[in-house]
XYZ file of C-alpha atoms in Angstrom:
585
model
C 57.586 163.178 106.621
C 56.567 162.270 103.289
C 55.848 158.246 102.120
C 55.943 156.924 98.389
C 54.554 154.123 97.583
C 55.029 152.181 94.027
C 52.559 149.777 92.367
C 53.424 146.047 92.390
C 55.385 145.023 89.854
C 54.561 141.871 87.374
C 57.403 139.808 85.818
C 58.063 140.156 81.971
C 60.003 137.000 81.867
C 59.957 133.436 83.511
C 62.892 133.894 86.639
C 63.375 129.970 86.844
C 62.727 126.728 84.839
C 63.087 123.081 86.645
C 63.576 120.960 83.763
C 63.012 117.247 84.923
C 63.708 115.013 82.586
C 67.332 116.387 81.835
C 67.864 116.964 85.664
C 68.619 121.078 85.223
C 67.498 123.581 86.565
C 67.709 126.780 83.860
C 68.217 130.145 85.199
C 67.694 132.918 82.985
C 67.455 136.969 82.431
C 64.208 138.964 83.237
C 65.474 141.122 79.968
C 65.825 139.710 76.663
C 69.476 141.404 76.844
C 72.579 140.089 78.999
C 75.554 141.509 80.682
C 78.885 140.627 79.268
C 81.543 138.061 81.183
C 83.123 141.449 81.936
C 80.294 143.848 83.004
C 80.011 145.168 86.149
C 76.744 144.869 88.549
C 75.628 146.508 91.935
C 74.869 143.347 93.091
C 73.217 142.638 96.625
C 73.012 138.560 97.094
C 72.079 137.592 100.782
C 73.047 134.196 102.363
C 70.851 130.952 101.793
C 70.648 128.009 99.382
C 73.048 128.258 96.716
C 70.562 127.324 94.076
C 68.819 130.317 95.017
C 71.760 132.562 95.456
C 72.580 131.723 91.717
C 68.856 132.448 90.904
C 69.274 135.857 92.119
C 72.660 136.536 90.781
C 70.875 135.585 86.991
C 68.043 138.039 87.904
C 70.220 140.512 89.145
C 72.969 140.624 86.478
C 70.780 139.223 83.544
C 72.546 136.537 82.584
C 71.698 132.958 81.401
C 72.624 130.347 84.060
C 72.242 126.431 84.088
C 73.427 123.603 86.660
C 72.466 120.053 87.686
C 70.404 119.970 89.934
C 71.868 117.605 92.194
C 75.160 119.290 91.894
C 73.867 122.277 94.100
C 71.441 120.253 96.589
C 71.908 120.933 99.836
C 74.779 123.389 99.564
C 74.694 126.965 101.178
C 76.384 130.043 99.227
C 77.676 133.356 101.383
C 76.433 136.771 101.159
C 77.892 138.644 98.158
C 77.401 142.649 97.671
C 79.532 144.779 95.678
C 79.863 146.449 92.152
C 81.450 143.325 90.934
C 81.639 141.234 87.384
C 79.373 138.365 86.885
C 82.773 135.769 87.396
C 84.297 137.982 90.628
C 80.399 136.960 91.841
C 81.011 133.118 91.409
C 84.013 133.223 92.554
C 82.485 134.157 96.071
C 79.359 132.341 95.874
C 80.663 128.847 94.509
C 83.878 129.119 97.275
C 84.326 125.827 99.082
C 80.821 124.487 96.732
C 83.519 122.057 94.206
C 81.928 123.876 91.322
C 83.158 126.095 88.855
C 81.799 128.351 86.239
C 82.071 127.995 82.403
C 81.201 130.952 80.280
C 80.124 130.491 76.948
C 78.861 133.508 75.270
C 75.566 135.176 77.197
C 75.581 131.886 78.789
C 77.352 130.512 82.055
C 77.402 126.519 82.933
C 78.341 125.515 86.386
C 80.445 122.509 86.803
C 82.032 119.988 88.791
C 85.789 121.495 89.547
C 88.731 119.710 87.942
C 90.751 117.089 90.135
C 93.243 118.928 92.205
C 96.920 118.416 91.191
C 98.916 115.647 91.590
C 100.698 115.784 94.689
C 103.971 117.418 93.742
C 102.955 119.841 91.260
C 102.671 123.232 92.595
C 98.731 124.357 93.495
C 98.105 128.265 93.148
C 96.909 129.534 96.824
C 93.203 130.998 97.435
C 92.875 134.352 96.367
C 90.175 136.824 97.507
C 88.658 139.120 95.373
C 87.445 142.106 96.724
C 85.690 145.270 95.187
C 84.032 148.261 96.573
C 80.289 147.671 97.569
C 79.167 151.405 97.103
C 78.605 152.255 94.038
C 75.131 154.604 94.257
C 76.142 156.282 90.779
C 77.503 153.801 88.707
C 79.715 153.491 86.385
C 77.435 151.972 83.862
C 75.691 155.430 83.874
C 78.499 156.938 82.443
C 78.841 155.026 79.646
C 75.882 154.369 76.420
C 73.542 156.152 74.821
C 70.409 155.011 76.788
C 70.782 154.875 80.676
C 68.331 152.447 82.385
C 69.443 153.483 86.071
C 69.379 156.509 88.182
C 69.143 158.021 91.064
C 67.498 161.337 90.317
C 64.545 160.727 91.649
C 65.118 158.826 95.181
C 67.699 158.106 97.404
C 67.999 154.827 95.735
C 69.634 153.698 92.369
C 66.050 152.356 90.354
C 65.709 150.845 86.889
C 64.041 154.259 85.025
C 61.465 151.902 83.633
C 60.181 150.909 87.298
C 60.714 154.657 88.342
C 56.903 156.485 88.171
C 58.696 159.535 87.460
C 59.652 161.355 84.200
C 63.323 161.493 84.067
C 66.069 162.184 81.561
C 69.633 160.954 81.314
C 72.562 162.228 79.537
C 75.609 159.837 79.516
C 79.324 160.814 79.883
C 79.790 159.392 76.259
C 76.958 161.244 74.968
C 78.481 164.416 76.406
C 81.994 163.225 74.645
C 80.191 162.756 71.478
C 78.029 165.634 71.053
C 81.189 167.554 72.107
C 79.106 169.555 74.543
C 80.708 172.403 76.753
C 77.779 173.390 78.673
C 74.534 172.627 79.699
C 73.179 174.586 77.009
C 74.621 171.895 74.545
C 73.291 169.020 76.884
C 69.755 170.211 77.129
C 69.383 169.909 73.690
C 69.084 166.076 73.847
C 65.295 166.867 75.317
C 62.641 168.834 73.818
C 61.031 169.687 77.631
C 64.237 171.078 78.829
C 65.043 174.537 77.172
C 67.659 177.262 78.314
C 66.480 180.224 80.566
C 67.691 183.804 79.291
C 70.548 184.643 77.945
C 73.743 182.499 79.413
C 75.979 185.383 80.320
C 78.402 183.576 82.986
C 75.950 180.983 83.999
C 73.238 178.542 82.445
C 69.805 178.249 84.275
C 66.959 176.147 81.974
C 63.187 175.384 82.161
C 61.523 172.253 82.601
C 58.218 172.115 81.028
C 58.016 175.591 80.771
C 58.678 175.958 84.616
C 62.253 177.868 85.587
C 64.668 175.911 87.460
C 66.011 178.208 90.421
C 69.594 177.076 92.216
C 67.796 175.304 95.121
C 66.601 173.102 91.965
C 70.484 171.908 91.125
C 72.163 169.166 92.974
C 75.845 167.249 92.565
C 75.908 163.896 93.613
C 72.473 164.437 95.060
C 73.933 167.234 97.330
C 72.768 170.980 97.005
C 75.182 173.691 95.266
C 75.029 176.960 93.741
C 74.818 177.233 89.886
C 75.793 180.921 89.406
C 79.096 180.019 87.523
C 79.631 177.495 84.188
C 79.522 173.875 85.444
C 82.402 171.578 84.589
C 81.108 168.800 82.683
C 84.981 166.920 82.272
C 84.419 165.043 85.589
C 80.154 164.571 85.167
C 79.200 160.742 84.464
C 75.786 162.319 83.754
C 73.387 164.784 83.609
C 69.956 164.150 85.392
C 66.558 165.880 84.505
C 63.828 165.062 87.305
C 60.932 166.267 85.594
C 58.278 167.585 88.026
C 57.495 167.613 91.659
C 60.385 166.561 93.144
C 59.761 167.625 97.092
C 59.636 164.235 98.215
C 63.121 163.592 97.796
C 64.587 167.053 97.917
C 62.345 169.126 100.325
C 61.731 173.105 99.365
C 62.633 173.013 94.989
C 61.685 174.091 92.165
C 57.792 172.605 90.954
C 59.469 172.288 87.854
C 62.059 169.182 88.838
C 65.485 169.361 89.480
C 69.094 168.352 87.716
C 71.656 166.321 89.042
C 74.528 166.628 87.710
C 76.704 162.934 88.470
C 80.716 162.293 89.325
C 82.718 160.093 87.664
C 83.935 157.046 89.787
C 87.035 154.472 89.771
C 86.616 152.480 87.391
C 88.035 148.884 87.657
C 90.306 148.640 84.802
C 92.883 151.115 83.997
C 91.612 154.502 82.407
C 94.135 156.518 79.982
C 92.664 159.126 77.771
C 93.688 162.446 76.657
C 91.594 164.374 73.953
C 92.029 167.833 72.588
C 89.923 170.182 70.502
C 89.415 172.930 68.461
C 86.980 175.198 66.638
C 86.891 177.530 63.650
C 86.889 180.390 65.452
C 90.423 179.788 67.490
C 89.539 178.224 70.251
C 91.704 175.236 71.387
C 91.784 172.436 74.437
C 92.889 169.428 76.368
C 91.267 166.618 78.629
C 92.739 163.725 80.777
C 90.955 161.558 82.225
C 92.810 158.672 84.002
C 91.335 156.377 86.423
C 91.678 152.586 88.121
C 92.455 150.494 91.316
C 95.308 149.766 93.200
C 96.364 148.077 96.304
C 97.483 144.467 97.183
C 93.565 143.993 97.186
C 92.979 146.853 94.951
C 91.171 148.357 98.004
C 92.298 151.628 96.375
C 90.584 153.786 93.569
C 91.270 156.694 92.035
C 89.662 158.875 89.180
C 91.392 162.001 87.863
C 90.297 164.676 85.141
C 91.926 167.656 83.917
C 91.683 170.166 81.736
C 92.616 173.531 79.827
C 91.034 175.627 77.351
C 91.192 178.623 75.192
C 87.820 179.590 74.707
C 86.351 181.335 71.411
C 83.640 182.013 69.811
C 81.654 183.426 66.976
C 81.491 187.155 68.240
C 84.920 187.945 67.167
C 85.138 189.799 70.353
C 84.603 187.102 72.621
C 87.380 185.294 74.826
C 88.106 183.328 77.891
C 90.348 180.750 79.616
C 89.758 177.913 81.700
C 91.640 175.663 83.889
C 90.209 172.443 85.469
C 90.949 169.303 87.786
C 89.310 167.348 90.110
C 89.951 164.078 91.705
C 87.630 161.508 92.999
C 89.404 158.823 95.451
C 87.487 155.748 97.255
C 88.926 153.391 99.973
C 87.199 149.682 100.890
C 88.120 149.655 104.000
C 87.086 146.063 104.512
C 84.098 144.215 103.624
C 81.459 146.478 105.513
C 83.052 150.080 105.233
C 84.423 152.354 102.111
C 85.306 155.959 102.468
C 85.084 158.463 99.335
C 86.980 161.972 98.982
C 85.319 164.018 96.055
C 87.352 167.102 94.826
C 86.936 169.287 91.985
C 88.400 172.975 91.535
C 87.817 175.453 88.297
C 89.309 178.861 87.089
C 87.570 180.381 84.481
C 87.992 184.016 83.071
C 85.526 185.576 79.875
C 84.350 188.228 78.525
C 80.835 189.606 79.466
C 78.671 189.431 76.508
C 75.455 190.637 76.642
C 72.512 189.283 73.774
C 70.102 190.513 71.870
C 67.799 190.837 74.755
C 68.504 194.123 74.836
C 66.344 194.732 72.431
C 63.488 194.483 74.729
C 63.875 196.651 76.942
C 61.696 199.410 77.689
C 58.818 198.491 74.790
C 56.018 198.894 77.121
C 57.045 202.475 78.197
C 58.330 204.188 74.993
C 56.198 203.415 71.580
C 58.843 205.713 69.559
C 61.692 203.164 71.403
C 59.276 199.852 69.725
C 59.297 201.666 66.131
C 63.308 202.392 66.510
C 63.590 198.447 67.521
C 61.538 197.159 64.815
C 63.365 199.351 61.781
C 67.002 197.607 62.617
C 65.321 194.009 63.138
C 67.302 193.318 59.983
C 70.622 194.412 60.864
C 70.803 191.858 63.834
C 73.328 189.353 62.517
C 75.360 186.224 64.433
C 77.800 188.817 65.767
C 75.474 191.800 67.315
C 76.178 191.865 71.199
C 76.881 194.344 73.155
C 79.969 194.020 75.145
C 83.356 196.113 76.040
C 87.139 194.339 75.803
C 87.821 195.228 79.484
C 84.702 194.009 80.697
C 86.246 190.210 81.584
C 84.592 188.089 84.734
C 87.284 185.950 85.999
C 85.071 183.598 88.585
C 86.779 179.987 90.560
C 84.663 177.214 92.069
C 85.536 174.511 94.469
C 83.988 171.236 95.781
C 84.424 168.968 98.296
C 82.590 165.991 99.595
C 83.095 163.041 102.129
C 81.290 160.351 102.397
C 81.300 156.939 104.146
C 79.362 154.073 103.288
C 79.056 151.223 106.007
C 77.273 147.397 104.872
C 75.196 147.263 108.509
C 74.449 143.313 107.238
C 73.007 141.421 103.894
C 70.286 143.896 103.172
C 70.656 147.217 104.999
C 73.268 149.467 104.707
C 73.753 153.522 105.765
C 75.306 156.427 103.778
C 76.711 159.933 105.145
C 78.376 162.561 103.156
C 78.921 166.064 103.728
C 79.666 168.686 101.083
C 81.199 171.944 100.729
C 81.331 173.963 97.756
C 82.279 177.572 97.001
C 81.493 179.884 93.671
C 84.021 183.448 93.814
C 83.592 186.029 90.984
C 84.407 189.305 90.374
C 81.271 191.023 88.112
C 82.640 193.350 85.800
C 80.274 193.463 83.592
C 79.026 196.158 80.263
C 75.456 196.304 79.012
C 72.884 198.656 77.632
C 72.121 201.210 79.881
C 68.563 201.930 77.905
C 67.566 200.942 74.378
C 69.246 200.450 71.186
C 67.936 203.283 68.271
C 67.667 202.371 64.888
C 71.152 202.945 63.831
C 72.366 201.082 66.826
C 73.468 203.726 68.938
C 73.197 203.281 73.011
C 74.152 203.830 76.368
C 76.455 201.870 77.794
C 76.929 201.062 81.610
C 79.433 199.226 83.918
C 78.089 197.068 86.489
C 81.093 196.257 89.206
C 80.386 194.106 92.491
C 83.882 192.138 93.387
C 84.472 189.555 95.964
C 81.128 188.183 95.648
C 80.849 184.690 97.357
C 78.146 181.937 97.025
C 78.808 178.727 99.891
C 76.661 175.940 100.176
C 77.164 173.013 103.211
C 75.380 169.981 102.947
C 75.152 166.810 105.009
C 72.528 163.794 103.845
C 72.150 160.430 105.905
C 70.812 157.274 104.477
C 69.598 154.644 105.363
C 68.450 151.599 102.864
C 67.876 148.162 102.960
C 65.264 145.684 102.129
C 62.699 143.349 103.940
C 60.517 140.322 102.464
C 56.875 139.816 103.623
C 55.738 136.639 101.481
C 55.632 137.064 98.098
C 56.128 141.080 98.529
C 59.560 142.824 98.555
C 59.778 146.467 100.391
C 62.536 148.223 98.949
C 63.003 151.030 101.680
C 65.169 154.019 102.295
C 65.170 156.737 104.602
C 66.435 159.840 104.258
C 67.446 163.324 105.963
C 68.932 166.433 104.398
C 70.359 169.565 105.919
C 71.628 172.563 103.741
C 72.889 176.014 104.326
C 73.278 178.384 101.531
C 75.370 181.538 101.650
C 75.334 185.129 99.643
C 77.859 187.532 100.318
C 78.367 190.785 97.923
C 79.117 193.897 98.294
C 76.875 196.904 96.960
C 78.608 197.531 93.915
C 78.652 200.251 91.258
C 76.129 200.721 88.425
C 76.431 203.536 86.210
C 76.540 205.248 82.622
C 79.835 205.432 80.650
C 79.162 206.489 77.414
C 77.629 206.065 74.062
C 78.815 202.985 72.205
C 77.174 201.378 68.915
C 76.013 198.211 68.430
C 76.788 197.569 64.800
C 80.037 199.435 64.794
C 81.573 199.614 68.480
C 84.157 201.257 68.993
C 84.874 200.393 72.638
C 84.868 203.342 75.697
C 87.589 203.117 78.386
C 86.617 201.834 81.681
C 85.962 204.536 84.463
C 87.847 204.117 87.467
C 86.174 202.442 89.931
C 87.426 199.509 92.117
C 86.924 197.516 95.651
C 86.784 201.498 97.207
C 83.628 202.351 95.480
C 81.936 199.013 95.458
C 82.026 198.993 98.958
C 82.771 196.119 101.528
C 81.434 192.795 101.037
C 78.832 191.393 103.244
C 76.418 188.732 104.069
C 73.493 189.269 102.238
C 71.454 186.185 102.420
C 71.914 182.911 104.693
C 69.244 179.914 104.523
C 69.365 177.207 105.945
C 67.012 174.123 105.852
C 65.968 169.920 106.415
C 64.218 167.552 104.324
C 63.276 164.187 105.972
C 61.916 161.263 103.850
C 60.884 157.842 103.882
C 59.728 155.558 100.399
C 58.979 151.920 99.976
C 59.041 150.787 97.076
C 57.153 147.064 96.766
C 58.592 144.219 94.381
C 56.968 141.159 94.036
C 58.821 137.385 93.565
C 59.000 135.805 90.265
C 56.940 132.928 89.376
C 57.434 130.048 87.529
C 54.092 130.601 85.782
C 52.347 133.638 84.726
C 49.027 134.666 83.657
C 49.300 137.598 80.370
C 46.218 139.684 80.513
C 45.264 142.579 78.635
C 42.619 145.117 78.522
C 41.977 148.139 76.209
C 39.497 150.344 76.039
C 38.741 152.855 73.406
C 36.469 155.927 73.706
C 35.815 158.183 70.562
C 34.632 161.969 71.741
C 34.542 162.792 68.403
C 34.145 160.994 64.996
C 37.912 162.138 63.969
C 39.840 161.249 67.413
C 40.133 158.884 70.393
C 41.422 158.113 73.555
C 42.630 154.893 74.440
C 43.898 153.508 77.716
C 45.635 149.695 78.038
C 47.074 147.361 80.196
C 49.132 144.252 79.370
C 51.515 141.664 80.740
C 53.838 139.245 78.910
C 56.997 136.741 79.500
C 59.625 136.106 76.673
C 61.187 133.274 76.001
C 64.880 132.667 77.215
C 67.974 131.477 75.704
C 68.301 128.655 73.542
C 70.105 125.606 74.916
C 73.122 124.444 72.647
C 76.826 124.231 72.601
C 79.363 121.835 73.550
C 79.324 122.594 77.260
C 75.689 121.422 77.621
C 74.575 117.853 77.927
C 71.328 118.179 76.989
C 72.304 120.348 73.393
C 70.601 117.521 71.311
C-alpha cells in the first residue's frame, strides 16, 4: 500500500467578493479564462446554501457569476453532479429558488423569474434534464491543442498544473491535424519521448532515454498488449506519464507509462467522415458519429470506422486495414451508468525490415565493419530488406465494462473489467548475417502462426472527498488485478537464399506451414495486483490573500547561476457592465 500526498495549494484568484454598498455578491473564475454558455464540466456540487452552491459552480466551471444578495438568503440548492453545461447546472440548482439565469457573454446574472402566465394561456410543464455523471476521460480532452486535465497519473481526473508529475497530452484534434497514423507520428509532439527500434509491426518508444516495455501501456487506464499497430481513430488522447509511475500502476516500466484514451458520447450530434491520401498510393476513410438519445437522452453512443490502403515510400511496401469500434453508455438513473467499450482491427502488411541490419555482427567480424562502411553511401530512402510474400496479417479486439455508481454527494465507486486479444501470423524475411559492400546477403524466413497475446483486467475505485476546516482531502482508492497471456508455437527460422539489397530480386518462399512450426502453446502467463491509496489536500478560497515571494540566487561560477523562487498572486476578475447589471454605472 502506497500513500501520495500533494502540497497545499494557494489560490491565484479571489473565489468571492461581497460588495456592500450595491447589495451583490460577485462570483468569479479562479482562471483568467471562462467556459462558454455551451461547455461542458465534470461538475460535483453537494447540497447546502444556494449562495454557496453557486460559489462552487463559478469555481468549478470558471465562469463569472453575480446575484443580489438578498435574492438567495436563506434558500437551499440540491446536489448537482454530472458532465453537464454551465445552464443544464442552473437549471437544477435554481429549481423551485424563483430565479433564473441570464447569460451575457463570460458572464451569468441571476434573476428574479418572470410572472407566470395569465391564467388561460398554456404554461410549458417541468422538464428534467439529465446527463451522465461519469465522465473520468472527458470529452474536453479530446478536443484543443493544450489539455489541462488527465488522468494519467492517478485514478483521478487532476488539473496537469496541480499534478506533481511530468505528463504529456496529445489531443484527438491534434492527432486529426498532424494527420498522424501511429504513435511514431504522435511522439513527435515531445522531445523526451522517442521511438524504440525499428517499427516493424509494432511501435514501442523511450521515455527519457528509458524503454517502455508492454506492462508500461494502458487503455482507459486498463493493461493491454502493444505487440500490434494501435488504432488511433477511436483515441481521445494519447498520455505520456513521465517517470515512476508504480504508485498508480504497480510492477511498470521506471521510465512512465502511456495511456492511450477512448472517445466518449458526446452530447450533441457527431457526423464526420474524412478520407485521405498520399503520394505514394495510399488511400482511406474515417467516420466518426456520435450523440444521445432517449426520452431523457439516458442513451449514448460513439461510433468510428475505418478503411485503408496503406503505402509507402519503399515502393515495395503494402498493407490493408479495416477498423470499428463502438463505445455505448447508459444513465441508468441518477446514481448508476453502465459503459460497453468495443473496438476490433484487421490489419495485413508487408514485413519490412530497416537499415538496422547494418549492424549486425560489427563486434565479431572487422572485414564485415570495412564492407559496412564502403556502401554507407548507397543507403537511400528505399534500402530495406524485405520479400513480396513475406505479409503479417495480425487482428486485435477489446472489450471493457464498466459501471459507475454515485454512493452520495461526494463519494462515488468505479468497476470495469477488460478483455483484449492481439492474433498474428509472423511471416516475416530479414538478413540472415550481414550486408557486403555491394549489398549482397542472406536472407531468412522467420514463421511462428497462431501466436496469441490476452490480457484480463479488472480495477475498482473508490473516490470521494472529505472537508476538515479549511483543508480539502481529495481521496481515491484503488485496486488492480491483471493477467497477461503468451501463446506461440516454436516456429521456423532458417536460410533461403541470397538476395541483394540494392537490386532484389525476390526468392520464392520455402514450404513451410502450421506442420513445421509446430503446435501452439502457452508460453508465458502472469498474473498480478496493485493496491493504492492518494490524498490529495486542497485548501478553501479566501476572500483575502497575502502574495509573497522569495528568490534566491547562487552564482558557482562567475558565468552561470542557479536560481530557485517562490511566488503567489490573485488577478483581477471581470469587469462589471452591460445592460443586465444594475450597478454598470
Amino acid at each position: 500500500m502506497m500513500f501520495m500526498f500533494k502540497p497545499i495549494l494557494s489560490p491565484v484568484a479571489l473565489a468571492v467578493a461581497v460588495v456592500a454598498a450595491s447589495g451583490f455578491a460577485a462570483v468569479q473564475s479562479v482562471h483568467a479564462q471562462t467556459a462558454t454558455e455551451q461547455a461542458t464540466t465534470v461538475l460535483n456540487i453537494p447540497a447546502q446554501p444556494l449562495a454557496q452552491a453557486l460559489n462552487e459552480l463559478a469555481r468549478q466551471t470558471r465562469m463569472q457569476l453575480l446575484v443580489q444578495r438578498q435574492l438567495v438568503e436563506g434558500k437551499q440548492a440540491p446536489a448537482v453532479s454530472g458532465n453537464l453545461t454551465v445552464r443544464q447546472a442552473l437549471q437544477r440548482l435554481l429549481a423551485g429558488s424563483s430565479l433564473e439565469p441570464s447569460f451575457d457573454g463570460n458572464s451569468v446574472v441571476i434573476k428574479a423569474a418572470v410572472a407566470a402566465a395569465p391564467q388561460g394561456e398554456a404554461v410549458l410543464p417541468t422538464v428534467t434534464v439529465t446527463a451522465s455523471n461519469e465522465q473520468p476521460l472527458p470529452v474536453r480532452q479530446e478536443r484543443g491543442f493544450r489539455a489541462r486535465s488527465s488522468a494519467v497519473s492517478g485514478f483521478r481526473e487532476q488539473e496537469v498544473l496541480n499534478t506533481p508529475f511530468s505528463t504529456t497530452t496529445v489531443s484527438a484534434e491534434v492527432i486529426a491535424d498532424q494527420q498522424a497514423k501511429s504513435l511514431a507520428d504522435v511522439v513527435r509532439n515531445d522531445p523526451s519521448v522517442t521511438l524504440a527500434g525499428d517499427p516493424h509491426w509494432f511501435e514501442r518508444v523511450n521515455v527519457r532515454g528509458f524503454y517502455l516495455s508492454t506492462d508500461a501501456v494502458y487503455r482507459d487506464g486498463m493493461s493491454i498488449n502493444d505487440q500490434g499497430s494501435i488504432a488511433l481513430e477511436n483515441k481521445a488522447a494519447v498520455e505520456v506519464n513521465k517517470g515512476l509511475s508504480a504508485l498508480r500502476y504497480g510492477a511498470t516500466s521506471p521510465g512512465g507509462t502511456l495511456n492511450y484514451v477512448v472517445k466518449r458520447p458526446t452530447a450533441e450530434p457527431l457526423r464526420t467522415i474524412s478520407v485521405s491520401a498520399n503520394g505514394d498510393g495510399g488511400f482511406g476513410a474515417h467516420a466518426d458519429l456520435g450523440g444521445r438519445f432517449g426520452s431523457d437522452a439516458q442513451f449514448g453512443y460513439r461510433i468510428n470506422a475505418a478503411a485503408e490502403e496503406q503505402r509507402s515510400h519503399v515502393k515495395a511496401f503494402k498493407g490493408d486495414k479495416q477498423f470499428v469500434s463502438g463505445f455505448f453508455d447508459w444513465q441508468v438513473n441518477n446514481q448508476l451508468s453502465l459503459e460497453l467499450d468495443v473496438e476490433h482491427q484487421r490489419l495485413k502488411k508487408l514485413s519490412v525490415r530497416g537499415p538496422s541490419l547494418w549492424w549486425w555482427g560489427w563486434d565479431e567480424d572487422a572485414a564485415a565493419v570495412a564492407a559496412a562502411q564502403a556502401a554507407f553511401d548507397r543507403i537511400g530512402p528505399q534500402t530495406y530488406a524485405y520479400q513480396s510474400w513475406a505479409m503479417e496479417p495480425n487482428e486485435q479486439t477489446y472489450v471493457v465494462t464498466r459501471a459507475h455508481y454515485r454512493i452520495n454527494d461526494a463519494w462515488k465507486a468505479s468497476f470495469s473489467a477488460h478483455r483484449s486479444k492481439l492474433w498474428r501470423d509472423q511471416n516475416s524475411s530479414d538478413a540472415w548475417d550481414v550486408v557486403g559492400p555491394n549489398g549482397d546477403y542472406e536472407a531468412s524466413i522467420y514463421y511462428s502462426p497462431d501466436q496469441e497475446r490476452n490480457n484480463s483486467a479488472y480495477q475498482l475505485v473508490v473516490q470521494g472527498d472529505i472537508r476538515q476546516g479549511p483543508l480539502r482531502h481529495e481521496l481515491a482508492f484503488g485496486h488492480d488485478r491483471v493477467q497477461r497471456d503468451m501463446t506461440y508455437p516454436e516456429g521456423v527460422y532458417e536460410s533461403i537464399g541470397f538476395d541483394n539489397l540494392f537490386n532484389p530480386v525476390g526468392l520464392p518462399r520455402p514450404a513451410v506451414g502450421p506442420a513445421e512450426a509446430g503446435p501452439s502453446y502457452l508460453a508465458n502467463r502472469s498474473r498480478f495486483g496493485a493496491s493504492s491509496a492518494t490524498d490529495a489536500l486542497a485548501q478553501r478560497y479566501k476572500r483575502s490573500k497575502t502574495n509573497p515571494t522569495l528568490g534566491v540566487v547562487f552564482k558557482p561560477t562567475p558565468q552561470g547561476s542557479v536560481y530557485l523562487s517562490y511566488a503567489e498572486g490573485i488577478e483581477q476578475g471581470g469587469v462589471v457592465n452591460g445592460a443586465n447589471y444594475t450597478n454598470n454605472r
